[in-house]
PDB file of C-alpha atoms and ligand atoms in Angstrom:
ATOM      1  CA  MET B   1     126.036 173.509 103.249  1.00  0.00           C
ATOM      2  CA  GLY B   2     125.873 173.593 107.058  1.00  0.00           C
ATOM      3  CA  LYS B   3     122.562 174.666 108.554  1.00  0.00           C
ATOM      4  CA  VAL B   4     122.139 177.722 110.763  1.00  0.00           C
ATOM      5  CA  HIS B   5     119.918 177.118 113.785  1.00  0.00           C
ATOM      6  CA  VAL B   6     118.773 180.237 115.633  1.00  0.00           C
ATOM      7  CA  LEU B   7     117.580 179.093 119.056  1.00  0.00           C
ATOM      8  CA  ASN B   8     114.496 181.211 119.525  1.00  0.00           C
ATOM      9  CA  HIS B   9     113.507 179.932 122.958  1.00  0.00           C
ATOM     10  CA  PRO B  10     111.884 182.757 124.982  1.00  0.00           C
ATOM     11  CA  LEU B  11     114.220 182.249 127.973  1.00  0.00           C
ATOM     12  CA  ILE B  12     117.269 182.490 125.697  1.00  0.00           C
ATOM     13  CA  GLN B  13     115.938 185.634 124.017  1.00  0.00           C
ATOM     14  CA  HIS B  14     115.021 187.263 127.354  1.00  0.00           C
ATOM     15  CA  LYS B  15     118.442 186.639 128.867  1.00  0.00           C
ATOM     16  CA  LEU B  16     120.213 187.695 125.674  1.00  0.00           C
ATOM     17  CA  THR B  17     118.543 191.116 125.919  1.00  0.00           C
ATOM     18  CA  TYR B  18     120.239 191.712 129.294  1.00  0.00           C
ATOM     19  CA  ILE B  19     123.533 190.320 127.980  1.00  0.00           C
ATOM     20  CA  ARG B  20     123.414 192.897 125.180  1.00  0.00           C
ATOM     21  CA  ASP B  21     122.463 195.798 127.508  1.00  0.00           C
ATOM     22  CA  LYS B  22     125.513 197.980 128.176  1.00  0.00           C
ATOM     23  CA  HIS B  23     124.252 198.679 131.712  1.00  0.00           C
ATOM     24  CA  THR B  24     124.655 195.008 132.682  1.00  0.00           C
ATOM     25  CA  GLY B  25     127.746 194.675 134.896  1.00  0.00           C
ATOM     26  CA  THR B  26     130.420 191.981 134.808  1.00  0.00           C
ATOM     27  CA  LYS B  27     128.932 189.709 137.490  1.00  0.00           C
ATOM     28  CA  GLU B  28     125.466 189.648 135.980  1.00  0.00           C
ATOM     29  CA  PHE B  29     126.862 189.388 132.431  1.00  0.00           C
ATOM     30  CA  ARG B  30     128.871 186.301 133.419  1.00  0.00           C
ATOM     31  CA  GLU B  31     125.867 184.688 135.132  1.00  0.00           C
ATOM     32  CA  LEU B  32     123.614 185.336 132.144  1.00  0.00           C
ATOM     33  CA  VAL B  33     126.134 183.923 129.652  1.00  0.00           C
ATOM     34  CA  ASP B  34     126.417 180.824 131.853  1.00  0.00           C
ATOM     35  CA  GLU B  35     122.605 180.419 131.923  1.00  0.00           C
ATOM     36  CA  VAL B  36     122.189 180.934 128.180  1.00  0.00           C
ATOM     37  CA  ALA B  37     124.975 178.426 127.498  1.00  0.00           C
ATOM     38  CA  MET B  38     123.087 175.881 129.596  1.00  0.00           C
ATOM     39  CA  LEU B  39     119.845 176.547 127.730  1.00  0.00           C
ATOM     40  CA  MET B  40     121.646 176.297 124.391  1.00  0.00           C
ATOM     41  CA  ALA B  41     123.204 173.001 125.511  1.00  0.00           C
ATOM     42  CA  PHE B  42     119.664 171.715 126.080  1.00  0.00           C
ATOM     43  CA  GLU B  43     118.779 172.533 122.455  1.00  0.00           C
ATOM     44  CA  ILE B  44     122.045 171.357 120.898  1.00  0.00           C
ATOM     45  CA  THR B  45     121.818 167.936 122.590  1.00  0.00           C
ATOM     46  CA  ARG B  46     118.399 167.103 121.098  1.00  0.00           C
ATOM     47  CA  ASN B  47     120.039 164.640 118.683  1.00  0.00           C
ATOM     48  CA  LEU B  48     121.804 162.536 121.330  1.00  0.00           C
ATOM     49  CA  PRO B  49     121.050 158.852 120.858  1.00  0.00           C
ATOM     50  CA  LEU B  50     119.209 156.877 123.552  1.00  0.00           C
ATOM     51  CA  GLN B  51     119.307 153.202 124.464  1.00  0.00           C
ATOM     52  CA  GLU B  52     116.844 150.940 126.244  1.00  0.00           C
ATOM     53  CA  LYS B  53     117.262 150.253 129.942  1.00  0.00           C
ATOM     54  CA  THR B  54     115.187 148.066 132.207  1.00  0.00           C
ATOM     55  CA  ILE B  55     114.633 149.405 135.714  1.00  0.00           C
ATOM     56  CA  GLU B  56     112.316 148.657 138.584  1.00  0.00           C
ATOM     57  CA  THR B  57     110.092 151.490 139.684  1.00  0.00           C
ATOM     58  CA  PRO B  58     108.578 151.097 143.175  1.00  0.00           C
ATOM     59  CA  VAL B  59     105.534 149.651 141.375  1.00  0.00           C
ATOM     60  CA  MET B  60     106.812 147.428 138.552  1.00  0.00           C
ATOM     61  CA  GLU B  61     109.578 146.624 136.068  1.00  0.00           C
ATOM     62  CA  SER B  62     109.747 149.211 133.303  1.00  0.00           C
ATOM     63  CA  GLN B  63     111.522 149.602 129.951  1.00  0.00           C
ATOM     64  CA  THR B  64     112.977 153.120 129.879  1.00  0.00           C
ATOM     65  CA  GLN B  65     115.705 155.005 128.072  1.00  0.00           C
ATOM     66  CA  VAL B  66     119.085 156.418 128.978  1.00  0.00           C
ATOM     67  CA  LEU B  67     121.722 158.224 126.946  1.00  0.00           C
ATOM     68  CA  ALA B  68     123.650 155.814 124.732  1.00  0.00           C
ATOM     69  CA  GLY B  69     126.920 157.389 125.837  1.00  0.00           C
ATOM     70  CA  LYS B  70     127.913 159.333 122.739  1.00  0.00           C
ATOM     71  CA  LYS B  71     131.269 160.943 123.346  1.00  0.00           C
ATOM     72  CA  ILE B  72     131.190 164.738 123.312  1.00  0.00           C
ATOM     73  CA  GLY B  73     134.017 167.254 123.355  1.00  0.00           C
ATOM     74  CA  LEU B  74     133.553 170.930 124.155  1.00  0.00           C
ATOM     75  CA  ILE B  75     136.119 173.185 122.525  1.00  0.00           C
ATOM     76  CA  PRO B  76     135.982 176.758 123.847  1.00  0.00           C
ATOM     77  CA  ILE B  77     137.946 179.363 121.913  1.00  0.00           C
ATOM     78  CA  LEU B  78     139.950 181.332 124.499  1.00  0.00           C
ATOM     79  CA  ARG B  79     139.285 183.499 126.102  1.00  0.00           C
ATOM     80  CA  ALA B  80     135.610 184.410 125.755  1.00  0.00           C
ATOM     81  CA  GLY B  81     134.517 180.848 124.950  1.00  0.00           C
ATOM     82  CA  LEU B  82     135.455 179.861 128.512  1.00  0.00           C
ATOM     83  CA  GLY B  83     132.458 181.822 129.757  1.00  0.00           C
ATOM     84  CA  MET B  84     130.118 179.266 128.172  1.00  0.00           C
ATOM     85  CA  VAL B  85     131.802 176.038 129.303  1.00  0.00           C
ATOM     86  CA  ASP B  86     130.458 175.648 132.842  1.00  0.00           C
ATOM     87  CA  GLY B  87     126.873 176.251 131.728  1.00  0.00           C
ATOM     88  CA  MET B  88     127.179 173.468 129.163  1.00  0.00           C
ATOM     89  CA  LEU B  89     128.889 171.103 131.598  1.00  0.00           C
ATOM     90  CA  LYS B  90     125.902 171.427 133.944  1.00  0.00           C
ATOM     91  CA  LEU B  91     123.888 169.444 131.381  1.00  0.00           C
ATOM     92  CA  ILE B  92     126.636 167.296 129.866  1.00  0.00           C
ATOM     93  CA  PRO B  93     129.038 166.771 132.773  1.00  0.00           C
ATOM     94  CA  ALA B  94     130.860 163.847 131.168  1.00  0.00           C
ATOM     95  CA  ALA B  95     131.993 165.894 128.167  1.00  0.00           C
ATOM     96  CA  ARG B  96     135.743 166.346 127.739  1.00  0.00           C
ATOM     97  CA  VAL B  97     137.006 169.887 127.251  1.00  0.00           C
ATOM     98  CA  GLY B  98     139.725 170.940 124.807  1.00  0.00           C
ATOM     99  CA  HIS B  99     141.015 174.497 124.456  1.00  0.00           C
ATOM    100  CA  VAL B 100     142.007 176.537 121.421  1.00  0.00           C
ATOM    101  CA  GLY B 101     143.692 179.864 122.203  1.00  0.00           C
ATOM    102  CA  LEU B 102     143.175 182.516 119.529  1.00  0.00           C
ATOM    103  CA  TYR B 103     143.146 186.269 119.598  1.00  0.00           C
ATOM    104  CA  ARG B 104     142.004 188.581 116.864  1.00  0.00           C
ATOM    105  CA  ASP B 105     144.512 191.255 115.852  1.00  0.00           C
ATOM    106  CA  PRO B 106     142.605 194.526 116.327  1.00  0.00           C
ATOM    107  CA  GLU B 107     144.187 196.066 113.186  1.00  0.00           C
ATOM    108  CA  THR B 108     144.073 193.241 110.655  1.00  0.00           C
ATOM    109  CA  LEU B 109     141.178 191.333 112.328  1.00  0.00           C
ATOM    110  CA  LYS B 110     143.150 188.149 111.534  1.00  0.00           C
ATOM    111  CA  PRO B 111     143.222 185.441 114.226  1.00  0.00           C
ATOM    112  CA  HIS B 112     146.478 184.225 115.797  1.00  0.00           C
ATOM    113  CA  GLU B 113     146.608 180.828 117.460  1.00  0.00           C
ATOM    114  CA  TYR B 114     148.682 180.771 120.660  1.00  0.00           C
ATOM    115  CA  TYR B 115     147.532 177.577 122.393  1.00  0.00           C
ATOM    116  CA  ILE B 116     145.888 174.250 121.684  1.00  0.00           C
ATOM    117  CA  LYS B 117     145.233 171.310 124.005  1.00  0.00           C
ATOM    118  CA  LEU B 118     142.716 168.659 123.020  1.00  0.00           C
ATOM    119  CA  PRO B 119     141.384 165.332 124.323  1.00  0.00           C
ATOM    120  CA  SER B 120     143.480 162.522 122.772  1.00  0.00           C
ATOM    121  CA  ASP B 121     140.416 160.858 121.201  1.00  0.00           C
ATOM    122  CA  ILE B 122     138.938 163.820 119.278  1.00  0.00           C
ATOM    123  CA  LYS B 123     138.552 161.595 116.197  1.00  0.00           C
ATOM    124  CA  GLU B 124     135.794 159.644 117.997  1.00  0.00           C
ATOM    125  CA  ARG B 125     134.074 162.599 119.630  1.00  0.00           C
ATOM    126  CA  GLU B 126     131.357 164.920 118.471  1.00  0.00           C
ATOM    127  CA  LEU B 127     132.980 168.309 119.034  1.00  0.00           C
ATOM    128  CA  ILE B 128     131.137 171.511 119.858  1.00  0.00           C
ATOM    129  CA  VAL B 129     133.271 174.600 119.224  1.00  0.00           C
ATOM    130  CA  ILE B 130     132.139 177.371 121.568  1.00  0.00           C
ATOM    131  CA  ASP B 131     132.626 181.120 121.286  1.00  0.00           C
ATOM    132  CA  PRO B 132     130.156 183.870 122.203  1.00  0.00           C
ATOM    133  CA  MET B 133     130.943 185.845 119.030  1.00  0.00           C
ATOM    134  CA  LEU B 134     131.023 184.871 115.336  1.00  0.00           C
ATOM    135  CA  ALA B 135     132.069 188.155 113.710  1.00  0.00           C
ATOM    136  CA  THR B 136     134.279 187.942 110.586  1.00  0.00           C
ATOM    137  CA  GLY B 137     134.367 184.190 111.218  1.00  0.00           C
ATOM    138  CA  GLY B 138     138.176 184.176 111.163  1.00  0.00           C
ATOM    139  CA  SER B 139     138.615 182.770 114.685  1.00  0.00           C
ATOM    140  CA  ALA B 140     136.020 179.991 114.391  1.00  0.00           C
ATOM    141  CA  ASN B 141     137.267 179.138 110.900  1.00  0.00           C
ATOM    142  CA  ASP B 142     140.868 178.769 112.130  1.00  0.00           C
ATOM    143  CA  ALA B 143     139.801 176.768 115.183  1.00  0.00           C
ATOM    144  CA  ILE B 144     137.785 174.353 113.026  1.00  0.00           C
ATOM    145  CA  HIS B 145     140.675 173.966 110.550  1.00  0.00           C
ATOM    146  CA  SER B 146     143.009 173.205 113.494  1.00  0.00           C
ATOM    147  CA  LEU B 147     140.625 170.536 114.794  1.00  0.00           C
ATOM    148  CA  LYS B 148     140.202 168.936 111.366  1.00  0.00           C
ATOM    149  CA  LYS B 149     143.989 168.905 110.849  1.00  0.00           C
ATOM    150  CA  ARG B 150     144.196 166.851 114.059  1.00  0.00           C
ATOM    151  CA  GLY B 151     141.590 164.359 112.883  1.00  0.00           C
ATOM    152  CA  ALA B 152     138.249 165.747 114.111  1.00  0.00           C
ATOM    153  CA  LYS B 153     135.355 164.387 112.041  1.00  0.00           C
ATOM    154  CA  GLN B 154     132.168 165.697 113.603  1.00  0.00           C
ATOM    155  CA  ILE B 155     132.084 169.373 114.514  1.00  0.00           C
ATOM    156  CA  ARG B 156     129.334 171.835 115.395  1.00  0.00           C
ATOM    157  CA  LEU B 157     129.746 175.514 116.190  1.00  0.00           C
ATOM    158  CA  MET B 158     127.833 177.245 118.991  1.00  0.00           C
ATOM    159  CA  CYS B 159     127.888 181.032 119.465  1.00  0.00           C
ATOM    160  CA  LEU B 160     125.674 183.544 121.234  1.00  0.00           C
ATOM    161  CA  VAL B 161     125.640 186.131 118.480  1.00  0.00           C
ATOM    162  CA  GLY B 162     126.611 185.719 114.837  1.00  0.00           C
ATOM    163  CA  ALA B 163     127.032 188.152 111.937  1.00  0.00           C
ATOM    164  CA  PRO B 164     126.011 187.141 108.406  1.00  0.00           C
ATOM    165  CA  GLU B 165     129.629 187.687 107.300  1.00  0.00           C
ATOM    166  CA  GLY B 166     130.917 185.071 109.766  1.00  0.00           C
ATOM    167  CA  VAL B 167     128.142 182.615 108.965  1.00  0.00           C
ATOM    168  CA  GLU B 168     129.050 182.834 105.268  1.00  0.00           C
ATOM    169  CA  VAL B 169     132.731 182.128 105.961  1.00  0.00           C
ATOM    170  CA  ILE B 170     131.920 179.003 107.989  1.00  0.00           C
ATOM    171  CA  GLN B 171     129.370 177.772 105.452  1.00  0.00           C
ATOM    172  CA  ASN B 172     131.859 178.201 102.595  1.00  0.00           C
ATOM    173  CA  GLU B 173     134.902 176.780 104.380  1.00  0.00           C
ATOM    174  CA  HIS B 174     133.158 174.079 106.395  1.00  0.00           C
ATOM    175  CA  PRO B 175     129.944 172.943 104.701  1.00  0.00           C
ATOM    176  CA  ASP B 176     129.843 169.971 107.102  1.00  0.00           C
ATOM    177  CA  VAL B 177     129.542 172.191 110.201  1.00  0.00           C
ATOM    178  CA  ASP B 178     126.133 173.243 111.527  1.00  0.00           C
ATOM    179  CA  ILE B 179     125.977 176.574 113.366  1.00  0.00           C
ATOM    180  CA  PHE B 180     123.871 177.190 116.496  1.00  0.00           C
ATOM    181  CA  LEU B 181     123.217 180.807 117.503  1.00  0.00           C
ATOM    182  CA  ALA B 182     121.081 182.608 120.074  1.00  0.00           C
ATOM    183  CA  ALA B 183     120.801 185.457 117.546  1.00  0.00           C
ATOM    184  CA  LEU B 184     121.801 186.261 113.977  1.00  0.00           C
ATOM    185  CA  ASP B 185     122.561 189.985 113.977  1.00  0.00           C
ATOM    186  CA  GLU B 186     122.566 192.559 111.211  1.00  0.00           C
ATOM    187  CA  LYS B 187     126.191 193.076 110.148  1.00  0.00           C
ATOM    188  CA  LEU B 188     129.711 194.131 111.187  1.00  0.00           C
ATOM    189  CA  ASP B 189     130.787 197.730 111.760  1.00  0.00           C
ATOM    190  CA  GLU B 190     134.009 199.180 110.317  1.00  0.00           C
ATOM    191  CA  HIS B 191     136.023 197.779 113.297  1.00  0.00           C
ATOM    192  CA  GLY B 192     134.703 194.258 112.807  1.00  0.00           C
ATOM    193  CA  TYR B 193     132.285 194.481 115.745  1.00  0.00           C
ATOM    194  CA  ILE B 194     128.900 192.840 115.455  1.00  0.00           C
ATOM    195  CA  ILE B 195     125.992 195.278 115.401  1.00  0.00           C
ATOM    196  CA  PRO B 196     123.878 195.552 117.385  1.00  0.00           C
ATOM    197  CA  GLY B 197     125.936 192.813 119.122  1.00  0.00           C
ATOM    198  CA  LEU B 198     126.977 192.989 122.748  1.00  0.00           C
ATOM    199  CA  GLY B 199     130.400 194.661 122.569  1.00  0.00           C
ATOM    200  CA  ASP B 200     133.627 192.837 123.371  1.00  0.00           C
ATOM    201  CA  ALA B 201     132.563 189.535 124.903  1.00  0.00           C
ATOM    202  CA  GLY B 202     135.921 188.772 126.562  1.00  0.00           C
ATOM    203  CA  ASP B 203     136.200 192.226 128.137  1.00  0.00           C
ATOM    204  CA  ARG B 204     132.628 192.123 129.419  1.00  0.00           C
ATOM    205  CA  LEU B 205     133.066 188.620 130.860  1.00  0.00           C
ATOM    206  CA  TYR B 206     136.317 189.333 132.621  1.00  0.00           C
ATOM    207  CA  GLY B 207     136.025 193.047 133.375  1.00  0.00           C
ATOM    208  CA  THR B 208     139.083 194.008 131.326  1.00  0.00           C
ATOM    209  CA  LYS B 209     139.584 196.938 128.951  1.00  0.00           C
TER     210      LYS B 209
HETATM  211  C1  PRP H 301     136.615 187.628 120.059  1.00  0.00           C
HETATM  212  C2  PRP H 301     135.546 186.564 120.178  1.00  0.00           C
HETATM  213  C3  PRP H 301     135.907 185.630 119.065  1.00  0.00           C
HETATM  214  C4  PRP H 301     136.426 186.570 118.008  1.00  0.00           C
HETATM  215  C5  PRP H 301     135.342 186.765 116.972  1.00  0.00           C
HETATM  216  O1  PRP H 301     137.777 187.200 120.636  1.00  0.00           O
HETATM  217  O2  PRP H 301     135.506 185.950 121.431  1.00  0.00           O
HETATM  218  O3  PRP H 301     136.883 184.675 119.395  1.00  0.00           O
HETATM  219  O4  PRP H 301     136.719 187.811 118.652  1.00  0.00           O
HETATM  220  O5  PRP H 301     135.798 187.547 115.928  1.00  0.00           O
HETATM  221  P1  PRP H 301     136.028 186.960 114.461  1.00  0.00           P
HETATM  222  O6  PRP H 301     134.833 186.137 114.124  1.00  0.00           O
HETATM  223  O7  PRP H 301     136.140 188.216 113.629  1.00  0.00           O
HETATM  224  O8  PRP H 301     137.307 186.184 114.461  1.00  0.00           O
HETATM  225  P2  PRP H 301     139.079 188.131 120.843  1.00  0.00           P
HETATM  226  O9  PRP H 301     140.019 187.961 119.705  1.00  0.00           O
HETATM  227  O10 PRP H 301     138.655 189.526 121.156  1.00  0.00           O
HETATM  228  O11 PRP H 301     139.795 187.456 122.057  1.00  0.00           O
HETATM  229  P3  PRP H 301     139.330 187.247 123.580  1.00  0.00           P
HETATM  230  O12 PRP H 301     138.277 186.179 123.576  1.00  0.00           O
HETATM  231  O13 PRP H 301     140.604 186.809 124.227  1.00  0.00           O
HETATM  232  O14 PRP H 301     138.819 188.556 124.112  1.00  0.00           O
HETATM  233  N1  URA H 302     134.565 190.028 119.134  1.00  0.00           N
HETATM  234  C1  URA H 302     133.769 190.478 120.122  1.00  0.00           C
HETATM  235  O1  URA H 302     134.007 190.214 121.319  1.00  0.00           O
HETATM  236  N2  URA H 302     132.715 191.242 119.793  1.00  0.00           N
HETATM  237  C2  URA H 302     132.409 191.549 118.521  1.00  0.00           C
HETATM  238  O2  URA H 302     131.408 192.244 118.276  1.00  0.00           O
HETATM  239  C3  URA H 302     133.266 191.070 117.496  1.00  0.00           C
HETATM  240  C4  URA H 302     134.341 190.299 117.842  1.00  0.00           C
END
């Protein structure tokens, strides 16, 4: 079964509080999501392999380490996942970015895929699926199935806030996928919203509604 990692770093938790606050406006919300995505990227890249490199410091020759060049792909789920991409690219600028377009039907809560465009070499990349919200898990589950159908082998899922219901769906359907969250919330309400949550992530990021 995939592990759930809740990233309890104080900076992440502090910023998440203001992301959740309904008095936080669109501009600040967007900036905070970008910052938290960058901090989460720092945590999620802890496993990246290193290789030896010899350099000359101003004082002497030194054996040091650099990234071994593992190929990474970021896969935001449109539209809200886009809000986390730039923050992650600040730390991993060489990552390729693929897009999966899904929207959740407000009545049935079932996801509908309307767009997909991926790097041609996803089979060789470690993919990080990004979406601020893991609610029923339907959207992330569909996105991961779509990636696997196209040959993806290594996938991780990164969300700001998850509900236990969504975590269970991903763990059952994709036991090979680890989940990284800034917070694991209590449950879903009768409309499929995460509580306490942060509301509709896409609407708050883009000022729609
Ligand atoms: C939201 C969110 C996730 C999905 C989570 O997207 O960004 O993609 O709902 O819910 P689930 O786990 O129950 O599937 P939404 O469908 O509102 O689309 P948007 O990003 O375009 O606003
Ligand atoms: N999608 C959101 O944007 N927020 C939720 O709480 C659930 C699904």
